[in-house]
Structures are given as structure tokens and as C-alpha cells.
PDB file of C-alpha atoms in Angstrom:
ATOM      1  CA  UNK A   1      17.653   5.473 -65.929  1.00 93.00           C
ATOM      2  CA  UNK A   2      16.048   2.132 -66.734  1.00 97.00           C
ATOM      3  CA  UNK A   3      17.435  -0.732 -68.836  1.00 97.00           C
ATOM      4  CA  UNK A   4      15.300  -3.703 -69.942  1.00 98.00           C
ATOM      5  CA  UNK A   5      17.150  -7.042 -69.935  1.00 98.00           C
ATOM      6  CA  UNK A   6      17.214  -8.898 -73.256  1.00 98.00           C
ATOM      7  CA  UNK A   7      17.305 -12.670 -73.860  1.00 98.00           C
ATOM      8  CA  UNK A   8      20.577 -14.319 -72.730  1.00 96.00           C
ATOM      9  CA  UNK A   9      22.075 -11.112 -71.276  1.00 97.00           C
ATOM     10  CA  UNK A  10      24.190 -11.329 -68.173  1.00 97.00           C
ATOM     11  CA  UNK A  11      24.929  -8.593 -65.671  1.00 97.00           C
ATOM     12  CA  UNK A  12      28.419  -8.437 -67.205  1.00 96.00           C
ATOM     13  CA  UNK A  13      27.008  -7.851 -70.727  1.00 95.00           C
ATOM     14  CA  UNK A  14      24.817  -5.049 -69.467  1.00 95.00           C
ATOM     15  CA  UNK A  15      27.573  -3.434 -67.388  1.00 93.00           C
ATOM     16  CA  UNK A  16      29.877  -3.400 -70.415  1.00 91.00           C
ATOM     17  CA  UNK A  17      27.154  -1.882 -72.579  1.00 91.00           C
ATOM     18  CA  UNK A  18      26.047   0.780 -70.087  1.00 91.00           C
ATOM     19  CA  UNK A  19      29.252   1.613 -68.224  1.00 88.00           C
ATOM     20  CA  UNK A  20      31.948   0.855 -70.803  1.00 86.00           C
ATOM     21  CA  UNK A  21      33.664  -1.691 -68.543  1.00 87.00           C
ATOM     22  CA  UNK A  22      32.783  -4.850 -66.672  1.00 89.00           C
ATOM     23  CA  UNK A  23      33.964  -2.988 -63.570  1.00 88.00           C
ATOM     24  CA  UNK A  24      30.508  -1.367 -63.723  1.00 91.00           C
ATOM     25  CA  UNK A  25      28.951  -4.716 -62.766  1.00 94.00           C
ATOM     26  CA  UNK A  26      29.365  -3.809 -59.092  1.00 94.00           C
ATOM     27  CA  UNK A  27      27.565  -0.459 -59.450  1.00 92.00           C
ATOM     28  CA  UNK A  28      24.782  -2.155 -61.404  1.00 95.00           C
ATOM     29  CA  UNK A  29      24.433  -4.911 -58.793  1.00 97.00           C
ATOM     30  CA  UNK A  30      24.443  -2.448 -55.886  1.00 96.00           C
ATOM     31  CA  UNK A  31      21.852  -0.165 -57.507  1.00 96.00           C
ATOM     32  CA  UNK A  32      19.512  -3.123 -58.073  1.00 97.00           C
ATOM     33  CA  UNK A  33      20.154  -4.972 -54.780  1.00 98.00           C
ATOM     34  CA  UNK A  34      21.607  -7.967 -56.624  1.00 98.00           C
ATOM     35  CA  UNK A  35      23.668 -10.098 -54.236  1.00 97.00           C
ATOM     36  CA  UNK A  36      25.079 -12.562 -56.799  1.00 97.00           C
ATOM     37  CA  UNK A  37      26.684 -10.983 -59.879  1.00 96.00           C
ATOM     38  CA  UNK A  38      26.445 -14.314 -61.733  1.00 95.00           C
ATOM     39  CA  UNK A  39      22.642 -14.461 -61.397  1.00 95.00           C
ATOM     40  CA  UNK A  40      20.629 -15.535 -64.465  1.00 95.00           C
ATOM     41  CA  UNK A  41      18.602 -12.489 -65.462  1.00 97.00           C
ATOM     42  CA  UNK A  42      15.147 -12.969 -66.925  1.00 98.00           C
ATOM     43  CA  UNK A  43      14.337 -11.159 -70.196  1.00 98.00           C
ATOM     44  CA  UNK A  44      12.073  -8.168 -69.657  1.00 98.00           C
ATOM     45  CA  UNK A  45      13.346  -7.395 -66.152  1.00 98.00           C
ATOM     46  CA  UNK A  46      13.962  -3.676 -65.527  1.00 98.00           C
ATOM     47  CA  UNK A  47      17.315  -2.649 -64.091  1.00 98.00           C
ATOM     48  CA  UNK A  48      18.077   0.819 -62.806  1.00 97.00           C
ATOM     49  CA  UNK A  49      21.427   2.413 -63.550  1.00 94.00           C
ATOM     50  CA  UNK A  50      23.085   5.750 -62.883  1.00 90.00           C
ATOM     51  CA  UNK A  51      24.660   7.572 -65.812  1.00 83.00           C
ATOM     52  CA  UNK A  52      27.108   9.155 -63.352  1.00 80.00           C
ATOM     53  CA  UNK A  53      28.613   5.730 -62.587  1.00 76.00           C
ATOM     54  CA  UNK A  54      30.101   5.339 -66.103  1.00 73.00           C
ATOM     55  CA  UNK A  55      33.578   3.828 -65.767  1.00 70.00           C
ATOM     56  CA  UNK A  56      35.078   4.424 -69.239  1.00 68.00           C
ATOM     57  CA  UNK A  57      33.659   7.460 -70.970  1.00 62.00           C
ATOM     58  CA  UNK A  58      34.259   7.717 -74.726  1.00 59.00           C
ATOM     59  CA  UNK A  59      37.406   9.590 -75.708  1.00 48.00           C
ATOM     60  CA  UNK A  60      36.817  12.538 -78.027  1.00 50.00           C
TER      61      UNK A  60
END
């Protein structure tokens, strides 16, 4: 799936939103060939992510 970076979002923000945990930052970085997890992301950049990599699924 594709996620479009918004203004002032970090890789950590996006990992928390998509994967349910900041532990997902490593999966997000690996999928997008990002070497530095503290990189400043530009708004509008597309990031790929895998739904199967979700760390904390919602409890029902």
C-alpha cells in the first residue's frame, strides 16, 4: 500500500499511525530503503508499507 507524507510528519509518526507501534519504523524504513530513521521527510513523498507488518493489531 502507499502512504503520502504530510507536513511535519516523521517516520516515527507514520509508523505509529500505520503499524500501531513505533517498532514499525524499522519495517517502514526497510521497505522504502531509508538508511536514517531520523530523516526529514518531505510532504507529498510516497512511502510503501505492508499491511502484514502491523505490530499491534486492534484488540476486539
